[in-house]
GROMACS .gro file of C-alpha atoms in nm:
model
  355
    1MET     CA    1  -0.045   0.002  -0.035
    2HIS     CA    2   0.149   0.347  -0.041
    3PRO     CA    3  -0.007   0.722   0.065
    4VAL     CA    4  -0.222   0.870  -0.210
    5PRO     CA    5  -0.065   1.214  -0.342
    6SER     CA    6  -0.231   1.506  -0.198
    7ARG     CA    7  -0.265   1.718  -0.539
    8ILE     CA    8  -0.520   1.383  -0.592
    9PRO     CA    9  -0.809   1.562  -0.825
   10VAL     CA   10  -1.175   1.556  -0.603
   11SER     CA   11  -1.535   1.575  -0.667
   12ILE     CA   12  -1.809   1.665  -0.432
   13ILE     CA   13  -2.119   1.599  -0.632
   14ILE     CA   14  -2.420   1.738  -0.418
   15PRO     CA   15  -2.812   1.596  -0.495
   16ASN     CA   16  -3.106   1.814  -0.433
   17TYR     CA   17  -3.477   1.843  -0.457
   18ASN     CA   18  -3.614   2.106  -0.265
   19TYR     CA   19  -3.371   2.172  -0.052
   20ALA     CA   20  -3.361   2.568  -0.115
   21ARG     CA   21  -3.259   2.706   0.225
   22PHE     CA   22  -2.958   2.438   0.301
   23LEU     CA   23  -2.825   2.452  -0.026
   24LYS     CA   24  -2.610   2.704  -0.005
   25ARG     CA   25  -2.452   2.607   0.357
   26ALA     CA   26  -2.368   2.266   0.208
   27VAL     CA   27  -2.216   2.458  -0.118
   28ASP     CA   28  -1.978   2.666   0.025
   29SER     CA   29  -1.853   2.458   0.214
   30ALA     CA   30  -1.778   2.194  -0.062
   31LEU     CA   31  -1.593   2.497  -0.264
   32GLY     CA   32  -1.496   2.585   0.079
   33GLN     CA   33  -1.232   2.291   0.107
   34ASP     CA   34  -0.904   2.363   0.189
   35HIS     CA   35  -0.773   2.062  -0.038
   36ALA     CA   36  -0.623   2.228  -0.326
   37ASP     CA   37  -0.776   2.042  -0.647
   38VAL     CA   38  -1.156   1.943  -0.570
   39GLU     CA   39  -1.483   2.040  -0.825
   40VAL     CA   40  -1.801   2.095  -0.673
   41ILE     CA   41  -2.061   1.951  -0.866
   42VAL     CA   42  -2.453   1.984  -0.821
   43VAL     CA   43  -2.727   1.785  -0.932
   44ASP     CA   44  -3.095   1.953  -0.935
   45ASP     CA   45  -3.385   1.684  -0.982
   46ARG     CA   46  -3.609   1.905  -1.090
   47SER     CA   47  -3.686   2.124  -0.766
   48SER     CA   48  -4.001   2.353  -0.755
   49ASP     CA   49  -3.830   2.523  -0.444
   50GLY     CA   50  -3.586   2.900  -0.512
   51SER     CA   51  -3.295   2.569  -0.564
   52ALA     CA   52  -3.255   2.658  -0.924
   53ALA     CA   53  -3.144   3.043  -0.835
   54ILE     CA   54  -2.921   3.018  -0.606
   55ILE     CA   55  -2.697   2.740  -0.794
   56LYS     CA   56  -2.657   2.974  -1.096
   57SER     CA   57  -2.616   3.257  -0.799
   58TYR     CA   58  -2.297   3.016  -0.842
   59GLY     CA   59  -2.196   3.022  -1.241
   60ASP     CA   60  -1.869   2.855  -1.365
   61ARG     CA   61  -1.760   2.792  -0.966
   62ILE     CA   62  -1.981   2.517  -0.923
   63ARG     CA   63  -2.065   2.231  -1.214
   64ALA     CA   64  -2.478   2.246  -1.228
   65CYS     CA   65  -2.675   1.913  -1.337
   66LEU     CA   66  -3.061   2.074  -1.414
   67ARG     CA   67  -3.241   1.676  -1.408
   68PRO     CA   68  -3.518   1.774  -1.732
   69LYS     CA   69  -3.779   1.548  -1.424
   70ASN     CA   70  -3.691   1.419  -1.145
   71GLY     CA   71  -3.592   1.099  -1.091
   72GLY     CA   72  -3.513   1.064  -0.692
   73HIS     CA   73  -3.173   1.037  -0.481
   74ALA     CA   74  -3.038   0.731  -0.684
   75ALA     CA   75  -3.103   0.880  -1.046
   76ALA     CA   76  -2.911   1.257  -0.887
   77PHE     CA   77  -2.648   1.045  -0.790
   78ASN     CA   78  -2.613   0.863  -1.185
   79THR     CA   79  -2.614   1.211  -1.354
   80GLY     CA   80  -2.400   1.372  -1.077
   81PHE     CA   81  -2.100   1.084  -1.118
   82ALA     CA   82  -2.138   1.094  -1.494
   83ALA     CA   83  -2.065   1.467  -1.418
   84SER     CA   84  -1.771   1.477  -1.271
   85SER     CA   85  -1.390   1.408  -1.287
   86GLY     CA   86  -1.260   1.329  -0.947
   87LYS     CA   87  -0.977   1.019  -0.849
   88ILE     CA   88  -1.220   1.018  -0.486
   89VAL     CA   89  -1.622   1.089  -0.530
   90LEU     CA   90  -1.840   1.281  -0.195
   91PHE     CA   91  -2.142   1.239  -0.202
   92LEU     CA   92  -2.306   1.588   0.034
   93ASP     CA   93  -2.695   1.571   0.021
   94ALA     CA   94  -2.791   1.880  -0.025
   95ASP     CA   95  -2.952   1.946   0.355
   96ASP     CA   96  -2.532   1.833   0.567
   97TYR     CA   97  -2.244   2.080   0.481
   98LEU     CA   98  -1.905   1.926   0.547
   99TYR     CA   99  -1.583   2.150   0.779
  100PRO     CA  100  -1.315   2.224   0.603
  101ASP     CA  101  -1.064   2.078   0.621
  102ALA     CA  102  -1.318   1.692   0.553
  103ILE     CA  103  -1.142   1.668   0.224
  104SER     CA  104  -0.793   1.659   0.310
  105ARG     CA  105  -0.890   1.469   0.613
  106ILE     CA  106  -1.034   1.238   0.356
  107VAL     CA  107  -0.696   1.168   0.108
  108ASP     CA  108  -0.468   1.168   0.431
  109THR     CA  109  -0.670   0.903   0.510
  110TRP     CA  110  -0.652   0.644   0.110
  111ASP     CA  111  -0.352   0.462   0.009
  112SER     CA  112  -0.377   0.255  -0.269
  113ALA     CA  113  -0.669  -0.039  -0.215
  114THR     CA  114  -0.945   0.187  -0.046
  115ALA     CA  115  -1.220   0.147  -0.202
  116GLN     CA  116  -1.439   0.388   0.057
  117VAL     CA  117  -1.355   0.618   0.392
  118GLN     CA  118  -1.629   0.672   0.631
  119SER     CA  119  -1.653   0.953   0.890
  120ARG     CA  120  -1.864   1.049   1.166
  121LEU     CA  121  -2.077   1.343   1.176
  122HIS     CA  122  -2.167   1.590   1.363
  123ILE     CA  123  -2.619   1.586   1.436
  124VAL     CA  124  -2.717   1.958   1.390
  125ASP     CA  125  -3.059   2.147   1.383
  126GLU     CA  126  -3.235   2.332   1.147
  127ARG     CA  127  -3.039   2.665   1.303
  128GLN     CA  128  -2.666   2.430   1.247
  129ARG     CA  129  -2.653   2.386   1.647
  130ILE     CA  130  -2.459   1.997   1.748
  131LYS     CA  131  -2.727   1.750   1.879
  132ASP     CA  132  -2.535   1.439   1.894
  133VAL     CA  133  -2.285   1.269   1.666
  134PHE     CA  134  -2.325   0.959   1.347
  135PRO     CA  135  -2.262   0.693   1.410
  136PRO     CA  136  -2.255   0.694   1.816
  137PRO     CA  137  -1.947   0.704   1.899
  138GLU     CA  138  -1.934   0.401   2.147
  139LEU     CA  139  -2.013   0.201   1.795
  140PRO     CA  140  -1.679   0.187   1.645
  141PHE     CA  141  -1.647   0.169   1.299
  142ASP     CA  142  -1.620  -0.181   1.149
  143ASP     CA  143  -1.280  -0.144   0.891
  144GLY     CA  144  -0.996  -0.275   0.667
  145ASP     CA  145  -1.198  -0.542   0.450
  146VAL     CA  146  -1.549  -0.578   0.605
  147MET     CA  147  -1.600  -0.834   0.306
  148PRO     CA  148  -1.676  -1.162   0.509
  149LYS     CA  149  -1.858  -0.941   0.797
  150LEU     CA  150  -2.104  -0.749   0.499
  151LEU     CA  151  -2.143  -1.151   0.258
  152HIS     CA  152  -2.268  -1.312   0.678
  153LYS     CA  153  -2.521  -0.993   0.839
  154GLY     CA  154  -2.507  -0.776   0.546
  155ARG     CA  155  -2.460  -0.510   0.682
  156TYR     CA  156  -2.118  -0.359   0.833
  157GLN     CA  157  -2.084  -0.111   1.112
  158THR     CA  158  -2.097   0.281   0.874
  159THR     CA  159  -2.250   0.546   0.835
  160VAL     CA  160  -2.477   0.857   0.593
  161THR     CA  161  -2.431   0.978   0.272
  162SER     CA  162  -2.228   1.255   0.367
  163GLY     CA  163  -1.935   1.145   0.553
  164LEU     CA  164  -1.854   0.901   0.246
  165ALA     CA  165  -1.589   0.843  -0.002
  166PHE     CA  166  -1.591   0.658  -0.307
  167ASP     CA  167  -1.295   0.562  -0.502
  168ARG     CA  168  -1.422   0.657  -0.851
  169THR     CA  169  -1.242   0.298  -1.015
  170THR     CA  170  -1.462   0.074  -0.724
  171LEU     CA  171  -1.774   0.329  -0.880
  172GLU     CA  172  -1.737   0.287  -1.212
  173THR     CA  173  -1.741  -0.080  -1.175
  174ILE     CA  174  -2.036  -0.013  -0.939
  175MET     CA  175  -2.276   0.226  -1.133
  176PRO     CA  176  -2.531   0.308  -1.228
  177ILE     CA  177  -2.735   0.372  -0.892
  178PRO     CA  178  -3.019   0.080  -1.035
  179GLU     CA  179  -3.307   0.398  -0.990
  180ALA     CA  180  -3.714   0.209  -0.924
  181ASP     CA  181  -3.514   0.023  -0.633
  182PHE     CA  182  -3.268   0.285  -0.464
  183ARG     CA  183  -3.538   0.576  -0.527
  184GLN     CA  184  -3.411   0.637  -0.181
  185GLY     CA  185  -3.108   0.577   0.072
  186ALA     CA  186  -2.879   0.518  -0.310
  187ASP     CA  187  -2.561   0.556   0.006
  188GLY     CA  188  -2.646   0.228   0.109
  189TYR     CA  189  -2.645   0.077  -0.178
  190LEU     CA  190  -2.318   0.245  -0.253
  191ALA     CA  191  -2.147   0.100   0.103
  192THR     CA  192  -2.269  -0.229   0.015
  193LEU     CA  193  -2.105  -0.318  -0.254
  194ALA     CA  194  -1.783  -0.099  -0.289
  195PRO     CA  195  -1.627  -0.350  -0.020
  196LEU     CA  196  -1.642  -0.588  -0.298
  197TYR     CA  197  -1.315  -0.405  -0.399
  198GLY     CA  198  -1.125  -0.312  -0.197
  199HIS     CA  199  -1.094  -0.191   0.224
  200VAL     CA  200  -1.294   0.047   0.367
  201GLN     CA  201  -1.097   0.340   0.625
  202SER     CA  202  -1.273   0.520   0.853
  203ILE     CA  203  -1.227   0.880   1.052
  204ASP     CA  204  -1.344   0.862   1.402
  205GLU     CA  205  -1.293   1.268   1.437
  206CYS     CA  206  -1.675   1.498   1.279
  207VAL     CA  207  -1.592   1.567   0.894
  208GLY     CA  208  -1.903   1.730   0.867
  209ALA     CA  209  -2.218   1.741   1.046
  210TYR     CA  210  -2.570   1.574   0.912
  211ARG     CA  211  -2.838   1.801   0.971
  212ILE     CA  212  -3.215   1.636   1.062
  213HIS     CA  213  -3.509   1.772   0.997
  214GLY     CA  214  -3.851   1.778   0.995
  215ALA     CA  215  -3.791   1.707   0.573
  216ASN     CA  216  -3.569   1.429   0.509
  217HIS     CA  217  -3.640   1.117   0.458
  218SER     CA  218  -3.429   1.011   0.876
  219VAL     CA  219  -3.690   1.205   0.992
  220PHE     CA  220  -3.990   1.050   0.932
  221GLY     CA  221  -4.170   1.197   1.342
  222GLU     CA  222  -4.459   0.964   1.461
  223LYS     CA  223  -4.505   0.746   1.118
  224LEU     CA  224  -4.345   0.438   1.294
  225ALA     CA  225  -4.412   0.146   1.040
  226GLU     CA  226  -4.369   0.386   0.699
  227ARG     CA  227  -4.092   0.399   0.815
  228ALA     CA  228  -3.965   0.072   0.901
  229ARG     CA  229  -4.142  -0.086   0.647
  230TRP     CA  230  -3.932   0.146   0.390
  231ARG     CA  231  -3.614  -0.033   0.594
  232VAL     CA  232  -3.674  -0.349   0.557
  233THR     CA  233  -3.734  -0.333   0.239
  234HIS     CA  234  -3.391  -0.131   0.147
  235ASP     CA  235  -3.266  -0.384   0.331
  236PHE     CA  236  -3.433  -0.627   0.110
  237HIS     CA  237  -3.304  -0.421  -0.258
  238ARG     CA  238  -2.995  -0.449  -0.092
  239LEU     CA  239  -2.948  -0.797  -0.057
  240GLU     CA  240  -3.081  -0.858  -0.334
  241ALA     CA  241  -2.827  -0.594  -0.560
  242LEU     CA  242  -2.502  -0.739  -0.325
  243SER     CA  243  -2.648  -1.153  -0.406
  244ASP     CA  244  -2.619  -1.005  -0.818
  245GLN     CA  245  -2.291  -0.870  -0.733
  246VAL     CA  246  -2.025  -1.115  -0.592
  247SER     CA  247  -2.200  -1.290  -0.799
  248SER     CA  248  -1.937  -1.187  -1.058
  249VAL     CA  249  -1.654  -1.191  -0.872
  250GLY     CA  250  -1.790  -1.537  -0.761
  251LEU     CA  251  -1.878  -1.526  -0.445
  252THR     CA  252  -2.253  -1.577  -0.242
  253VAL     CA  253  -2.440  -1.469  -0.011
  254GLU     CA  254  -2.716  -1.678   0.220
  255PRO     CA  255  -3.073  -1.396   0.202
  256SER     CA  256  -3.230  -1.684   0.456
  257LYS     CA  257  -2.962  -1.630   0.649
  258THR     CA  258  -2.780  -1.297   0.645
  259PHE     CA  259  -3.029  -1.025   0.799
  260LEU     CA  260  -3.141  -1.337   1.107
  261HIS     CA  261  -2.762  -1.180   1.239
  262ASP     CA  262  -2.837  -0.849   1.156
  263PRO     CA  263  -3.029  -0.620   1.497
  264VAL     CA  264  -3.000  -0.389   1.297
  265HIS     CA  265  -3.194  -0.531   1.030
  266LEU     CA  266  -3.426  -0.704   1.337
  267GLU     CA  267  -3.500  -0.432   1.543
  268GLU     CA  268  -3.707  -0.259   1.178
  269ARG     CA  269  -3.890  -0.614   1.087
  270LEU     CA  270  -4.027  -0.582   1.452
  271ALA     CA  271  -4.150  -0.186   1.456
  272SER     CA  272  -4.255  -0.258   1.119
  273LEU     CA  273  -4.510  -0.569   1.248
  274CYS     CA  274  -4.614  -0.425   1.577
  275ALA     CA  275  -4.712  -0.142   1.430
  276ASP     CA  276  -4.848  -0.267   1.094
  277ARG     CA  277  -4.940  -0.626   1.027
  278ARG     CA  278  -5.106  -0.605   0.805
  279ARG     CA  279  -4.880  -0.380   0.562
  280HIS     CA  280  -4.606  -0.598   0.712
  281PRO     CA  281  -4.448  -0.714   0.328
  282VAL     CA  282  -4.256  -1.041   0.493
  283VAL     CA  283  -4.636  -1.232   0.546
  284ASN     CA  284  -4.452  -1.517   0.819
  285ASP     CA  285  -4.276  -1.300   1.043
  286SER     CA  286  -4.294  -1.359   1.427
  287ARG     CA  287  -4.264  -1.181   1.702
  288LEU     CA  288  -4.129  -1.410   1.962
  289VAL     CA  289  -3.869  -1.509   1.654
  290LEU     CA  290  -3.792  -1.231   1.590
  291GLY     CA  291  -3.710  -1.106   1.918
  292ALA     CA  292  -3.533  -1.398   1.987
  293ALA     CA  293  -3.323  -1.400   1.729
  294GLY     CA  294  -3.266  -0.974   1.733
  295ALA     CA  295  -3.075  -1.158   2.146
  296VAL     CA  296  -2.895  -1.319   1.985
  297ALA     CA  297  -2.728  -1.137   1.757
  298SER     CA  298  -2.703  -0.778   1.952
  299LEU     CA  299  -2.489  -1.027   2.190
  300GLN     CA  300  -2.285  -1.052   1.965
  301LEU     CA  301  -2.208  -0.727   1.817
  302THR     CA  302  -1.865  -0.551   1.930
  303VAL     CA  303  -1.971  -0.335   2.178
  304SER     CA  304  -1.948  -0.339   2.615
  305LEU     CA  305  -2.101  -0.657   2.736
  306ARG     CA  306  -2.369  -0.395   2.922
  307ARG     CA  307  -2.460  -0.250   2.614
  308ARG     CA  308  -2.512  -0.565   2.444
  309ALA     CA  309  -2.687  -0.719   2.733
  310ILE     CA  310  -2.901  -0.397   2.714
  311LEU     CA  311  -2.956  -0.449   2.362
  312ALA     CA  312  -3.065  -0.839   2.409
  313ALA     CA  313  -3.296  -0.771   2.692
  314TRP     CA  314  -3.475  -0.552   2.526
  315PHE     CA  315  -3.551  -0.749   2.195
  316LEU     CA  316  -3.686  -0.997   2.392
  317SER     CA  317  -3.921  -0.797   2.552
  318VAL     CA  318  -4.093  -0.627   2.276
  319GLY     CA  319  -4.095  -1.017   2.096
  320MET     CA  320  -4.322  -1.060   2.426
  321LEU     CA  321  -4.459  -0.817   2.575
  322PRO     CA  322  -4.834  -0.739   2.442
  323ARG     CA  323  -4.872  -0.561   2.124
  324LYS     CA  324  -4.919  -0.223   2.213
  325MET     CA  325  -4.660  -0.191   2.465
  326ALA     CA  326  -4.411  -0.308   2.231
  327THR     CA  327  -4.517  -0.066   1.976
  328ALA     CA  328  -4.445   0.238   2.250
  329VAL     CA  329  -4.128   0.040   2.335
  330LEU     CA  330  -3.978   0.023   1.984
  331SER     CA  331  -4.178   0.440   1.857
  332TRP     CA  332  -3.895   0.532   2.206
  333LYS     CA  333  -3.578   0.331   2.106
  334LEU     CA  334  -3.651   0.445   1.705
  335ASP     CA  335  -3.801   0.824   1.709
  336ALA     CA  336  -3.676   1.037   1.986
  337SER     CA  337  -3.890   1.295   1.991
  338SER     CA  338  -4.111   1.057   2.096
  339ARG     CA  339  -3.993   0.967   2.431
  340PRO     CA  340  -4.112   1.082   2.716
  341ALA     CA  341  -3.907   1.296   2.937
  342PHE     CA  342  -3.843   1.065   3.196
  343LEU     CA  343  -3.679   0.871   2.965
  344ALA     CA  344  -3.521   1.078   2.763
  345ARG     CA  345  -3.298   1.147   3.086
  346PHE     CA  346  -3.235   0.791   3.158
  347SER     CA  347  -3.189   0.681   2.800
  348LYS     CA  348  -2.907   0.952   2.795
  349SER     CA  349  -2.732   0.793   3.147
  350ILE     CA  350  -2.772   0.421   2.941
  351ARG     CA  351  -2.606   0.538   2.719
  352GLN     CA  352  -2.329   0.721   2.823
  353ALA     CA  353  -2.236   0.447   3.069
  354MET     CA  354  -2.181   0.207   2.831
  355GLY     CA  355  -1.989   0.452   2.608
   0.00000   0.00000   0.00000
């Protein structure tokens, strides 16, 4: 392995749809990088707000790609990548932003075996006030060769769009992203397939901000069932893409076993089943079976023993509690805004104890 030259060209692609109120902050952060060679590409996915005027105001400081019709997350990613030239590519959500040294830190972390660099992000609100860190510091990233874990569990500990940077050659192998299956969550497709072609490197410090607000896809408010169904279905699409991709490199993945080893997926399956059994996408699911599988999977995590034990107990309780009570417990965990004040304080204390 050899370090990558500091002058390596980097593309920052900003997919935007009706985020005019956030877009300028994202673009300014991309243009304000201290790395010497950065191109900024803004893809507007047929916004109906004031986004077009904001994009036009930057002139030739950015490359603008105005899509003729709305196509969703994957379509915007595909459009931006086709217009880019950087050897390292970062997709920055239009409601997020980077710190000035983000790209230079990514380049410093990169080597010739790298397919992806993942970084932590500050969680901020609409007024850019820091609320937390994502992923939480107590959850260690999986890095290096994560392919064995990916093929066994269908997931590894990574982050969201704005904390991911990819090797261009890797992206050329796995793109274009299927636009129908990944109208939302295109970053999940990339982070699932990229580790098949190189190592994953991690930066534990925050390189930017991940904005949580009522309009973005990460927040469903009280729509617990809708959120859970989407995430379960998204996982199925990821697994299908993974299965297709690994066959081309002579490997296999077993869908029936993969997700029974993954607490994150099992948590969403439980939420979907509890909140709206009629529309749940897996016909034969049982809360008791999912709860037991989640408890077993929790005990195999690479986190503190206390955290594993509490999560396992949570899965078992949700599997066995009456449905209404189980749904309440699920919503408290999956949607922090739904927690009673005393529980929010208790949750914070538990998290600090387990860190």
